[in-house]
Coordinates of C-alpha atoms in Angstrom, one line a residue:
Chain A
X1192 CA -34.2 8.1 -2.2
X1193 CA -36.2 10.4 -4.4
X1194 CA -34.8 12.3 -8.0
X1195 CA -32.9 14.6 -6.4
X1196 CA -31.3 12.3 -4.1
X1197 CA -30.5 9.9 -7.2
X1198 CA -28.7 13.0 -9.5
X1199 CA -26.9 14.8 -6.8
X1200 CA -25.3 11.0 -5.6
X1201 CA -24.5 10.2 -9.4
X1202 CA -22.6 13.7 -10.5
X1203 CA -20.7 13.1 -7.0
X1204 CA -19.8 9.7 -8.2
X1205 CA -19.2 10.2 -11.4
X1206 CA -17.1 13.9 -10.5
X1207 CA -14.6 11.9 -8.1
X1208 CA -14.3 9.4 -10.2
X1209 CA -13.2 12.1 -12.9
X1210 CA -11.0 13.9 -10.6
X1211 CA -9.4 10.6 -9.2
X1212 CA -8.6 9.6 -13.4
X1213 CA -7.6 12.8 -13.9
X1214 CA -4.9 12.8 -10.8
X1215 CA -3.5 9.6 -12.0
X1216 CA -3.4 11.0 -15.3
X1217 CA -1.3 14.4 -14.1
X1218 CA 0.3 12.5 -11.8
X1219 CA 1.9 10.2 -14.2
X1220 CA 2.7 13.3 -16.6
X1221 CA 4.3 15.1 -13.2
X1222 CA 6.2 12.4 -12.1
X1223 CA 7.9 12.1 -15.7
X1224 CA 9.2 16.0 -15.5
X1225 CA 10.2 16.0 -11.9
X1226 CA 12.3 13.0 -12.4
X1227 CA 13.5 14.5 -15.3
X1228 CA 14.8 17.8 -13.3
X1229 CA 16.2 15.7 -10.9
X1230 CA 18.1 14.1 -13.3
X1231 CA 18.7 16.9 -15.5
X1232 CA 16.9 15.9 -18.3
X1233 CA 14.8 17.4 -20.4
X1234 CA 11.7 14.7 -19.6
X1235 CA 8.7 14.6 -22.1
X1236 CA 7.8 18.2 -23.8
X1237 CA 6.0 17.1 -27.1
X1238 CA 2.8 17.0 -26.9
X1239 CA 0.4 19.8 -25.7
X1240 CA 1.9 22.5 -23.5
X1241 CA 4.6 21.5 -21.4
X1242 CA 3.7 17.4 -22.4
X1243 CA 0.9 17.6 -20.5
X1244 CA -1.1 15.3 -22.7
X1245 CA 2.0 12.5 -22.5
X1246 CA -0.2 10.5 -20.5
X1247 CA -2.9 10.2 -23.1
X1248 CA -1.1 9.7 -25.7
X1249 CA 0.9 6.9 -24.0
X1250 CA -2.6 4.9 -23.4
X1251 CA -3.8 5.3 -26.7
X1252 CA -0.7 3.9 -27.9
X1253 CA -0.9 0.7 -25.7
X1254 CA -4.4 -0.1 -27.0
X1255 CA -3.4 0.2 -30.5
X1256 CA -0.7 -2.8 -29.5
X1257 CA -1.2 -6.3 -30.4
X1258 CA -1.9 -7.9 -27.3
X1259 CA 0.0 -11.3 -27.2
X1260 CA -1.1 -14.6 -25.2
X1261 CA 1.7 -16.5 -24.8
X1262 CA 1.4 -20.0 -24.8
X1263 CA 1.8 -21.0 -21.8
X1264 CA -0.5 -18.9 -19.9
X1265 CA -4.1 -20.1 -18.0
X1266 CA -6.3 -18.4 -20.0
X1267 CA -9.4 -17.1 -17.4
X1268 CA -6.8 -16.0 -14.4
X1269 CA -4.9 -14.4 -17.4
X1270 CA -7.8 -12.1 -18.4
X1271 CA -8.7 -11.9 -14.8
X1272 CA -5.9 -10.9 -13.2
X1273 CA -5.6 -6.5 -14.9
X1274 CA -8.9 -6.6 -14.2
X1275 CA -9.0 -7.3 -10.3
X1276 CA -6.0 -4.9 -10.2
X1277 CA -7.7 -2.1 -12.5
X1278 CA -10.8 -2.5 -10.4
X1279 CA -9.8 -2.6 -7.0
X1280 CA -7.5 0.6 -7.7
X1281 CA -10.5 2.5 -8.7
X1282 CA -12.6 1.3 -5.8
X1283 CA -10.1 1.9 -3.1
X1284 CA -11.2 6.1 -3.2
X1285 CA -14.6 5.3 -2.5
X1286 CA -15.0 6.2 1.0
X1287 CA -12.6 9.1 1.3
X1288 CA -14.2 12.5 1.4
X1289 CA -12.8 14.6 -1.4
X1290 CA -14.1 17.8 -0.8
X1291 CA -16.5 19.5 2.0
X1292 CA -20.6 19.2 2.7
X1293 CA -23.4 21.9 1.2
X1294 CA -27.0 21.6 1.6
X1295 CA -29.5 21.5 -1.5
X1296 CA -33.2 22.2 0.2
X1297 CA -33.3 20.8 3.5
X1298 CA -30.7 18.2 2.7
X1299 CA -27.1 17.8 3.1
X1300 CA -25.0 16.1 0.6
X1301 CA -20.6 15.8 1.5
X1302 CA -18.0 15.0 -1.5
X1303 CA -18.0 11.3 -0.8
X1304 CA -18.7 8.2 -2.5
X1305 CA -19.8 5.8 0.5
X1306 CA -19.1 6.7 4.2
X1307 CA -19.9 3.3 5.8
X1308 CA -19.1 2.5 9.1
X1309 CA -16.5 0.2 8.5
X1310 CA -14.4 3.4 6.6
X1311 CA -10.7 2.9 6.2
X1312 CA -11.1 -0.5 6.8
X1313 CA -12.2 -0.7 3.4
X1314 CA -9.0 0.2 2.3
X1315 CA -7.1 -2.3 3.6
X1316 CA -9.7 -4.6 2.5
X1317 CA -9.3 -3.2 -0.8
X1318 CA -5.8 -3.3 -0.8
X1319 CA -6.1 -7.2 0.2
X1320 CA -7.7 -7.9 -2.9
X1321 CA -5.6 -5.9 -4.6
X1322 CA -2.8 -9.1 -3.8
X1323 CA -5.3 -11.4 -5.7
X1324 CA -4.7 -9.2 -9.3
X1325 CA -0.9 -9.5 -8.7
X1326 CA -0.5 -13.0 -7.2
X1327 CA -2.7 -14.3 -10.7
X1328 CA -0.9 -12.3 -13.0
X1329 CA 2.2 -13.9 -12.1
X1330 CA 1.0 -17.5 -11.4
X1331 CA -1.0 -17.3 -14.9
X1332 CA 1.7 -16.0 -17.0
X1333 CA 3.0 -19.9 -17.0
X1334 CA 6.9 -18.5 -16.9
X1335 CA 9.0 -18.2 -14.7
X1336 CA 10.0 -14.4 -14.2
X1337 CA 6.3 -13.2 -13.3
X1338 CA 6.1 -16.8 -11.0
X1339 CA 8.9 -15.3 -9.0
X1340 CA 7.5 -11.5 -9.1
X1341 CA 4.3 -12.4 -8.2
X1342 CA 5.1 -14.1 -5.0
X1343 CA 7.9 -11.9 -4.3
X1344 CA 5.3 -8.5 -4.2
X1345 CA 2.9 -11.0 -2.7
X1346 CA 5.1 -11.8 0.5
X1347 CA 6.1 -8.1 0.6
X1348 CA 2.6 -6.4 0.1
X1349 CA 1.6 -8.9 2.7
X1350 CA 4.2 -7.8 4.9
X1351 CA 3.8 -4.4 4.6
X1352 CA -0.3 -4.7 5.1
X1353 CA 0.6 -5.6 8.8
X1354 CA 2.3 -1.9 9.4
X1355 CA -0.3 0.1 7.6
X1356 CA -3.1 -1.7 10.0
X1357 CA -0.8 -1.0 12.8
X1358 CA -1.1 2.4 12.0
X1359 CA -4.6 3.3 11.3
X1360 CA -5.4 1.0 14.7
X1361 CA -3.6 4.0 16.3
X1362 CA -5.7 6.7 14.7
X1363 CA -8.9 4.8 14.9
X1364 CA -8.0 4.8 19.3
X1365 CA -7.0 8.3 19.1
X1366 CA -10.5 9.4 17.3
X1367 CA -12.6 6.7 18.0
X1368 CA -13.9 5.9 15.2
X1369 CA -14.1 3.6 11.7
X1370 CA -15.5 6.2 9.7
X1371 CA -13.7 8.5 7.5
X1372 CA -15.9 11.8 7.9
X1373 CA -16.0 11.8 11.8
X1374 CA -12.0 10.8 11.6
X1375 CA -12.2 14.2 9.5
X1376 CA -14.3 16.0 11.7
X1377 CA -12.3 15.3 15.2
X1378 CA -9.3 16.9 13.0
X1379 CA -11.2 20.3 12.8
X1380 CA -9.8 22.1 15.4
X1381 CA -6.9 23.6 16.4
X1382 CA -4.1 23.0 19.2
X1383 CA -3.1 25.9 21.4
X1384 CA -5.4 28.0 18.4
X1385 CA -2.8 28.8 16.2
X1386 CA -1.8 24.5 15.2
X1387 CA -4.6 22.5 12.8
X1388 CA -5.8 19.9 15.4
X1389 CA -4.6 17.5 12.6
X1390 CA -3.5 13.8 13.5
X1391 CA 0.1 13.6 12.7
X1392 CA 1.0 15.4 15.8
X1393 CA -0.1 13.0 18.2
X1394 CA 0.5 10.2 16.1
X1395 CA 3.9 11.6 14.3
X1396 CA 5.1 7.8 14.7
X1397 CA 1.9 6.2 13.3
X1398 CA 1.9 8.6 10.3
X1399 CA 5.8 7.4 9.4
X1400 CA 4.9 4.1 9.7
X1401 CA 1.8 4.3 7.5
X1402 CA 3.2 6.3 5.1
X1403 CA 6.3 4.2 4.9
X1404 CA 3.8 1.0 4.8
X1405 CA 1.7 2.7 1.8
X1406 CA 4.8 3.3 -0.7
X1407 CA 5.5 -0.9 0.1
X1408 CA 2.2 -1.0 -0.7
X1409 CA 2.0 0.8 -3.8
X1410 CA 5.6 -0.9 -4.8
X1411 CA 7.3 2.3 -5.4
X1412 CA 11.0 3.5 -5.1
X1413 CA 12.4 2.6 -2.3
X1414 CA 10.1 -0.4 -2.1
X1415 CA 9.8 -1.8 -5.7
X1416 CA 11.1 -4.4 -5.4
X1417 CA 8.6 -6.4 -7.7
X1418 CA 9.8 -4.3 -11.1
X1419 CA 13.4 -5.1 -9.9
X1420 CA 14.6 -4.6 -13.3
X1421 CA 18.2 -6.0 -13.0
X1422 CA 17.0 -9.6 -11.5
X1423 CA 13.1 -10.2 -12.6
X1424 CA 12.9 -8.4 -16.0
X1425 CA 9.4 -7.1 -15.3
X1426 CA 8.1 -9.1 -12.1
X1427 CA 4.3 -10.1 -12.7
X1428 CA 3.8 -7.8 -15.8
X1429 CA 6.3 -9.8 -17.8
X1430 CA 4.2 -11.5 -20.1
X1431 CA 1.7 -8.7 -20.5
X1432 CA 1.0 -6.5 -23.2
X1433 CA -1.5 -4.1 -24.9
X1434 CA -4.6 -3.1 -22.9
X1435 CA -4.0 -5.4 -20.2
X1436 CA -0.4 -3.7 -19.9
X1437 CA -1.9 -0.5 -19.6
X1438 CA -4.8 -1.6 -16.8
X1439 CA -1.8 -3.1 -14.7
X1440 CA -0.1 0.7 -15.0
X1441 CA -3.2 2.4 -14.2
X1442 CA -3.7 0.4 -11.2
X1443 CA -0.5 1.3 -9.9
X1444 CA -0.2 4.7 -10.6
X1445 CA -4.0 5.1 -9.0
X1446 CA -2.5 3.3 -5.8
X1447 CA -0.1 6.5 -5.8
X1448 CA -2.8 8.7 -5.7
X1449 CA -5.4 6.7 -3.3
X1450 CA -2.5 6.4 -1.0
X1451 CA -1.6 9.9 -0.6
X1452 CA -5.6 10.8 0.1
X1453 CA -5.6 7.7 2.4
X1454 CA -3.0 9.5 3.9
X1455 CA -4.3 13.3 3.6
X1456 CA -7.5 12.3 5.1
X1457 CA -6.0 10.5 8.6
X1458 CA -3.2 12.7 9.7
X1459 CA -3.4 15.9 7.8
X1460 CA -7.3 17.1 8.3
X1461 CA -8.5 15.7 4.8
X1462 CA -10.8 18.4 2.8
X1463 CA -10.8 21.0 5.9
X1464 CA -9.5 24.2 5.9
X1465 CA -10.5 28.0 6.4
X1466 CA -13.9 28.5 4.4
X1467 CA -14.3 32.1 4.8
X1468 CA -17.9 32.1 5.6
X1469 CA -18.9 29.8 2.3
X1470 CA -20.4 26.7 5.1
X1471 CA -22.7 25.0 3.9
X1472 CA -22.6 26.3 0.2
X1473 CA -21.6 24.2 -2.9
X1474 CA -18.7 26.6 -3.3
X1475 CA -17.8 25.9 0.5
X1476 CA -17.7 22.3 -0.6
X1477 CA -15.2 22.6 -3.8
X1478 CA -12.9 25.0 -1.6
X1479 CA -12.4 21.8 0.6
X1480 CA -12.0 19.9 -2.8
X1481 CA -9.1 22.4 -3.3
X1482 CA -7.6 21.9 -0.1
X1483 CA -7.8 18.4 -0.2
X1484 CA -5.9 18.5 -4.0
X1485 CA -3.1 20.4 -2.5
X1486 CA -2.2 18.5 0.5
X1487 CA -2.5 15.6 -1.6
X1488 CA -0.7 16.4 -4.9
X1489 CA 2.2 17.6 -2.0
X1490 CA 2.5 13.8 -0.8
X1491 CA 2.6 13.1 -4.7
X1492 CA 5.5 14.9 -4.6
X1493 CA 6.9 13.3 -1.6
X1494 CA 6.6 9.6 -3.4
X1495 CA 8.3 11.3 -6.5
X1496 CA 11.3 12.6 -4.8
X1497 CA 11.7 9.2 -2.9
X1498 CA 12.0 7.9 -6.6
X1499 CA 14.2 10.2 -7.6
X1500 CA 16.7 9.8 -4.2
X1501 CA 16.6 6.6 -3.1
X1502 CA 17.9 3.6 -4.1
X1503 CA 16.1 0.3 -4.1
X1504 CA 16.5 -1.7 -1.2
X1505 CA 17.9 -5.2 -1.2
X1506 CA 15.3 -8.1 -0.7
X1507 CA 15.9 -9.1 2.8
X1508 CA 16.7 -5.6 4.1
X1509 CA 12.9 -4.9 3.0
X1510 CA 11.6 -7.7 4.6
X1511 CA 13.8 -7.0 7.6
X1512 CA 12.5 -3.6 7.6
X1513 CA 9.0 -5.1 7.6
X1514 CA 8.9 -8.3 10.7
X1515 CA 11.8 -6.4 12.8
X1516 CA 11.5 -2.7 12.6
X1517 CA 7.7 -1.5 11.6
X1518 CA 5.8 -4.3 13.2
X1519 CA 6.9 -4.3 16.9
X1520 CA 7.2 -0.5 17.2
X1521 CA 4.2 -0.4 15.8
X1522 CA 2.4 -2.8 18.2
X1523 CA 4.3 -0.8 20.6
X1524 CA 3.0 2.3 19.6
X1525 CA -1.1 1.1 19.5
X1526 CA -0.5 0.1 23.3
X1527 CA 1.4 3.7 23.9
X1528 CA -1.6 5.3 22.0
X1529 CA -4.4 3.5 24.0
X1530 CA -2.8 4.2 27.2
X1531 CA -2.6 7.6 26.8
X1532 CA -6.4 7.2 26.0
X1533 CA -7.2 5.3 28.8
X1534 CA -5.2 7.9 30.9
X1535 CA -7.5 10.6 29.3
X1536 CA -10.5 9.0 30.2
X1537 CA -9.7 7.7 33.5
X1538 CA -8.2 11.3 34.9
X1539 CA -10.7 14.0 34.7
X1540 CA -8.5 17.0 35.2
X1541 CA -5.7 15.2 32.3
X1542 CA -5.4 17.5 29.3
X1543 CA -3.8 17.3 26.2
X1544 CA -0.5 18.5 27.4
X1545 CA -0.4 15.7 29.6
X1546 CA -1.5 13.4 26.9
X1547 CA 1.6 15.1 24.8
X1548 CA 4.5 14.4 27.1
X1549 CA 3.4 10.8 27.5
X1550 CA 3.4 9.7 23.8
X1551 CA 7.2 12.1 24.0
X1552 CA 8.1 9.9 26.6
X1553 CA 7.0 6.7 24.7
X1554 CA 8.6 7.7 21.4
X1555 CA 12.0 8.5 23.4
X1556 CA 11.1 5.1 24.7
X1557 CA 10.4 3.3 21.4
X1558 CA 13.8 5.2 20.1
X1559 CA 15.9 3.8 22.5
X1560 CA 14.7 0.4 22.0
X1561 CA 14.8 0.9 18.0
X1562 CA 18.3 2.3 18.3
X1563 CA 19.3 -0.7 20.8
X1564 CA 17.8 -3.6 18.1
X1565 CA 19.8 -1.4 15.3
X1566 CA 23.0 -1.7 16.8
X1567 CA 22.4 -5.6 17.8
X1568 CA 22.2 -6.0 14.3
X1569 CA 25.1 -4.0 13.3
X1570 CA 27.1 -6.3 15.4
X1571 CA 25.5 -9.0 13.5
X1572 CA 26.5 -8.0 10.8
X1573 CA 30.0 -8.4 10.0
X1574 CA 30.3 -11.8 10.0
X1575 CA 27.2 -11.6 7.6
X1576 CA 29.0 -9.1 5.1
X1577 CA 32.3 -11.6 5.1
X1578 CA 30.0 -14.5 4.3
X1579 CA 29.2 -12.4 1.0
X1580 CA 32.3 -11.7 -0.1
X1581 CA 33.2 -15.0 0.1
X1582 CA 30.1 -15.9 -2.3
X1583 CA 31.3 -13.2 -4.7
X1584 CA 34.6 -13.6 -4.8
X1585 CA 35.0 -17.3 -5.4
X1586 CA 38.9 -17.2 -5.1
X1587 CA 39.1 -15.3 -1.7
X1588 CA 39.3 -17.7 1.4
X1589 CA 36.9 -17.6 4.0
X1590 CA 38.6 -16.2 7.2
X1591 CA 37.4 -18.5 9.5
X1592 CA 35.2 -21.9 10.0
X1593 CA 32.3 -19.8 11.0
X1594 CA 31.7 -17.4 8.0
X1595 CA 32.9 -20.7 5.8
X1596 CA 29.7 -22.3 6.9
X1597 CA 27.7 -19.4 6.6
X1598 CA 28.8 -18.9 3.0
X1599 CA 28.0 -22.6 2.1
X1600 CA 24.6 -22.2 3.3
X1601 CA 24.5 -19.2 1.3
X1602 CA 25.0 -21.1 -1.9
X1603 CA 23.1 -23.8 -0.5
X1604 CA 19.8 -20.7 -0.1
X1605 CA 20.3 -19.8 -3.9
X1606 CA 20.6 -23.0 -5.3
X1607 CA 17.2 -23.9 -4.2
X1608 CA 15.6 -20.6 -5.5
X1609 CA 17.1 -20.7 -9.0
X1610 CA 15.4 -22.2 -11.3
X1611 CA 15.8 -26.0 -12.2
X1612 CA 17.3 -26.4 -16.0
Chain B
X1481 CA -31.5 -0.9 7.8
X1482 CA -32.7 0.5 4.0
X1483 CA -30.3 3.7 4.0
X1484 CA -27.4 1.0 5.0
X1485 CA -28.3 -0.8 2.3
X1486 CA -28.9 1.9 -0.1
X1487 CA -25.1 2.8 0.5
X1488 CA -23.9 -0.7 -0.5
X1489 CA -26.0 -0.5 -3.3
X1490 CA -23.6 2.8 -4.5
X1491 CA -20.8 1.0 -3.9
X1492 CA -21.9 -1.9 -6.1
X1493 CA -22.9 -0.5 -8.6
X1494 CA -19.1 1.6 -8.4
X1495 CA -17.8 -2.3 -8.5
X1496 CA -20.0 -3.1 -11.7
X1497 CA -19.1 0.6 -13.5
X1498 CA -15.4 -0.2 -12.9
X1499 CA -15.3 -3.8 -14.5
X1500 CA -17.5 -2.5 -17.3
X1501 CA -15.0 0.2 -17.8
X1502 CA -11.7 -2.0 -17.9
X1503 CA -14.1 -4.7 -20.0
X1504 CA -14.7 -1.8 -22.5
X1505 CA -11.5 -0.5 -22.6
X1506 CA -10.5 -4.6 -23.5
X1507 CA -13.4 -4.2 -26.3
X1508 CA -12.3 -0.9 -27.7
X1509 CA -8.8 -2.3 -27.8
X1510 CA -9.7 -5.6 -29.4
X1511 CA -11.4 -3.7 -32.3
X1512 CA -8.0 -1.7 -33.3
X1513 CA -5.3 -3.4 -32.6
X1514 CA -3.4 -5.6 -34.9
X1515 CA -3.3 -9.3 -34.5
X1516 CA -0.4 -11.3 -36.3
X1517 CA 0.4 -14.1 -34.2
X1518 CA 3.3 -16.7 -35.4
X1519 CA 5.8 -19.0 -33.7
X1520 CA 8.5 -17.7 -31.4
X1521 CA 6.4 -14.5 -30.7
X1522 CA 3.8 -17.0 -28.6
X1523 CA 6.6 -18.3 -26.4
X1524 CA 7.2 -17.4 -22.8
X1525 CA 9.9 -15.2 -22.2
X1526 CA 13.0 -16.2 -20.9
X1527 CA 15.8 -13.7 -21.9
X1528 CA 15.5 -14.5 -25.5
X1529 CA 16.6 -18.4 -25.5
X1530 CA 13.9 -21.3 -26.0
X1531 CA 11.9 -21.4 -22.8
X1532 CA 13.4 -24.7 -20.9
X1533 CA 10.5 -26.9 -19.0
X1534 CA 7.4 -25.7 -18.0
X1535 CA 6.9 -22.3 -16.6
X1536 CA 5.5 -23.2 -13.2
X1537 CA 9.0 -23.5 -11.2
X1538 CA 9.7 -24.5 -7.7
X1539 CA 9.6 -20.9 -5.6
X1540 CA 11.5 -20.7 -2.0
X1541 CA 9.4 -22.4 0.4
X1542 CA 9.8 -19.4 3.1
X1543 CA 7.8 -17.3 1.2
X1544 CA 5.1 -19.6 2.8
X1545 CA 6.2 -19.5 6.1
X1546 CA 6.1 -15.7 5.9
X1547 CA 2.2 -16.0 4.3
X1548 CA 1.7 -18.2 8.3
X1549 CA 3.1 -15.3 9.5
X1550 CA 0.9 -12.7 7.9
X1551 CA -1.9 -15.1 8.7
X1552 CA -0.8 -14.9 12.6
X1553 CA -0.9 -11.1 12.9
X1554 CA -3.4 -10.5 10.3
X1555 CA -5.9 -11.9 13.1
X1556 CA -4.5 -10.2 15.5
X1557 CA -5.0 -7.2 14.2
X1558 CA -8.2 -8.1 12.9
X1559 CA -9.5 -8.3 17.0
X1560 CA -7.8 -4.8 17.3
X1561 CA -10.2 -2.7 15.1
X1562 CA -13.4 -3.2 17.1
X1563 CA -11.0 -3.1 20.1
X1564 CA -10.2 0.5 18.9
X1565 CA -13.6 2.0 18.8
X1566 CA -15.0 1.4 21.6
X1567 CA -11.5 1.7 23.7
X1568 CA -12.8 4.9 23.9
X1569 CA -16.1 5.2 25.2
X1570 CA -16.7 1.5 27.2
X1571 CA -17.4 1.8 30.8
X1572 CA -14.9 -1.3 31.3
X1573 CA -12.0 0.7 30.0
X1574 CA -9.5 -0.8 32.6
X1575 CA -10.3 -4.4 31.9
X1576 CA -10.6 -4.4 28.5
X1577 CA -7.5 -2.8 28.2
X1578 CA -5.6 -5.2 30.1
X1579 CA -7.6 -8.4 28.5
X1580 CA -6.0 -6.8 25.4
X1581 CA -2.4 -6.7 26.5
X1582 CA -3.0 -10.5 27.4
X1583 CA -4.1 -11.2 24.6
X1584 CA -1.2 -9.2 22.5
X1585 CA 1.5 -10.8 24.6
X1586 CA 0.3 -14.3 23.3
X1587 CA 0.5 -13.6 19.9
X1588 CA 3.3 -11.4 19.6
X1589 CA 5.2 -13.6 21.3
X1590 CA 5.2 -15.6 18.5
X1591 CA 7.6 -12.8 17.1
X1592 CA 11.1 -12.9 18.8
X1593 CA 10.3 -16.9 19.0
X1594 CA 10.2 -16.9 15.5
X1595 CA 13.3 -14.0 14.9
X1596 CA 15.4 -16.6 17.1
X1597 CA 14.2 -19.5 15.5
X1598 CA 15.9 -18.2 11.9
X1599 CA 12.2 -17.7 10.1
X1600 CA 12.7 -14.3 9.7
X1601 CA 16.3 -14.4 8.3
X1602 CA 16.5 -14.2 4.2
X1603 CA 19.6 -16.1 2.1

């Protein structure tokens, strides 16, 4: 690794660094308006043009705030705890490819941090860790409404960790591979020459469930459940304030914008595009950049107008969501995905089409089945929706012996959750 | 071996930048904010009352069954990824294929035993 080696590897650090801040920065601004119009408000307008420079302001505020320690709190996992969630946030983008390669000399440099072998498995990893920051905030806080976030998003950002492996499995059979430029690269093509060879159509399910998995992930609406308002008053972040606040928002809004490149860069091509003849050329590269900004800032969008549509789900429809729905259809859907492979392989003369109306017969497959476990449940559930109203409604008599008994065991669940007094 | 390293080496010292960065920002912070600390402004917060006991409270104990769980199919999918790449490419596609089905069914098993069992109900 000589000079040139050393600056060209630092300015691409330290520019998709910049461009990842500055995302989470618009982002954050963006998300503000577009709520706003979809609430008919007016959203925040003050300061610079259009509010743009909300975001800033808003930091600088928080790190002009007294940071409190409360009492109670463990001191180290306290001051530990923003951090791991700060840093693992920032880290997460490291091996995704943000833009395309160019050649300085003899040399060919791409618009990626690291592209290691392992690849997208550093994102789980990363977004393992990423448990750690929340599960201390809320054990350290030494009270009892971020105890009772913090295992709560633990147990769901566990849960949810299952689908999203689930789902890159299936990519990483489809392409082969770990690594997040030659996952790029096999997405280069086109179908039938008119279609972007680009993952999500052979793997339309996997992308759903990976998508779906990453907003769980990230704890946003329809999954955020740990900054459930109404019952936790802020989950984990409870007891925080000031600068370590702020670190706890960054991280979060950052998981917004790693997701949706995570997601860019398996199923929709990443930083290709049409290059017009610039290959190889610097300016080649950023057009790739560009690319790669739009089809991300679209599934920006996509987790903003979830916020703005859906409600928040009820705790154990989540978790049913998670351990009944995503995780057998999507064990389902690996084996689906490495038969067809297989089938590939093993049959010279198979082509894609072939290939295609396999993985259509599976998913008409795995719709019937899905369809068939929904409506078991929805017979289910009556008797479970009686039981409720009997918990609400103290003064209404359960119908019958069973939904009684359900009901008492009901009260019997809460009891041992609420807190002792 | 040296260029593998050399690309953990960028990715440590991305670690070390990023701590630095949320450590400064801590710094900066310290130097301008305020820092009035008195009484019931110290306390942990429990919807405005005097907090009652100590904060660490009993939590439902099925949030550890579902961490078993996680455990369960976190391995599970843990022997898929290397599975996955070379799925591809082996010259023992057949039988590693199937090994892996066996091997699937004995862990996801585990799953409709445990849905019938009641583990995965909530309330």
């Amino acid at each position: 690794m000589d000079l040139q080696d050393f600056g060209i590897t630092v300015a691409i650090v330290v520019g998709g660094f910049a461009l990842w801040i500055l995302a989470t920065a618009l982002f954050i601004w963006g998300e503000r308006r577009m709520v706003a119009k979809m609430q008919t408000r007016i959203g925040p307008n003050r300061i610079g043009p259009l509010g743009i420079l909300q975001t800033v302001a808003d930091g600088a505020k928080l790190f002009f705030k007294e940071d409190i320690l409360p009492k109670g709190v463990d001191k180290v996992t306290y001051f530990v705890a923003p951090i791991a969630s700060a840093t693992v946030a920032m880290l997460t983008f490291a091996v995704i490819p943000f833009g395309g390669s160019f050649t300085v000399g003899d040399r060919e440099y791409t618009l990626q941090i690291w592209d290691p072998e392992i690849g997208l498995l550093w994102v789980l990893a990363m977004s393992s860790i990423g448990v750690y920051g929340i599960v201390l905030a809320g054990w350290s806080s030494g009270s009892k409404y971020p105890l009772l976030g913090g295992v709560r998003s633990t147990a769901q950002m566990i849960s949810y960790e299952l689908a999203m492996g689930l789902g890159l499995v299936s990519v990483f059979i489809w392409v082969g591979s770990l690594q997040a430029s030659e996952i790029v690269a096999a997405q280069s093509g086109t179908f039938f020459g008119s279609i972007p060879a680009w993952n999500v159509f052979p793997q339309l399910f996997a992308f759903i469930l990976f998508f779906g998995a990453a907003i769980a992930e990230a704890q946003r609406p329809p999954f955020d459940l740990p900054e459930a308002e109404g019952e936790l008053v802020a989950g984990f972040i409870t007891e925080y304030s000031g600068a370590k606040f702020a670190m706890f928002f960054l991280g979060e809004f950052m998981q917004v914008v790693t997701m949706s490149a995570v997601t860019v860069t398996l199923f929709f091509g990443g930083p290709s595009g049409p290059l017009f003849g610039l290959e190889g050329t610097l300016a080649g590269a950023l057009l790739g950049t560009f690319y790669f900004a739009v089809k991300t800032f679209v599934f920006m969008f996509v987790f903003v107008w979830l916020r703005g549509t859906l409600p928040r789900l009820r705790y154990d429809r989540l978790m049913d969501l998670g351990w009944k729905v995503f995780l057998p259809l999507g064990l389902l859907w690996v084996m689906a995905t490495a038969a067809v492979v297989l089938i590939q392989d093993t049959l010279e003369q198979a082509q894609v089409l072939t290939g295609a109306g396999i993985i259509l017969a599976a998913l008409v497959l795995i719709l019937i089945v899905g369809a068939f476990i929904d409506r078991s449940r929805g017979e289910a559930e009556p008797a479970e929706d009686e039981g409720e109203e009997a918990e609400d409604e103290p003064l209404a008599l359960p119908s019958s012996a069973e939904t009684a008994r359900e009901g008492a065991s009901r009260h019997g669940g809460a009891r041992q959750v609420r807190v002792p007094k | 071996m040296e260029a593998y390293l050399t690309s953990y080496a960028t990715v440590l010292a991305l670690t070390v930048a990023g701590i630095l960065l949320v450590a400064l920002a801590f710094a900066v912070s310290r130097l301008v904010r305020p820092d009035r600390e008195y009484g019931f402004k110290l306390s942990s917060y429990e919807c405005g009352i005097d907090p009652v006991g100590t904060g660490w409270s009993h939590t439902h104990i099925r949030y550890y069954m579902f961490a078993f769980m996680f455990v369960i199919f976190d391995v599970e999918t843990l022997f898929i990824f290397p599975w996955a790449v070379v799925l591809g490419t082996s010259e023992h596609q057949r039988f590693i294929f199937g090994v892996m089905l066996v091997f699937l069914f004995f862990v996801t098993i585990t799953l409709p035993y445990e849905w019938k069992k009641g583990v995965l109900k909530w309330v």
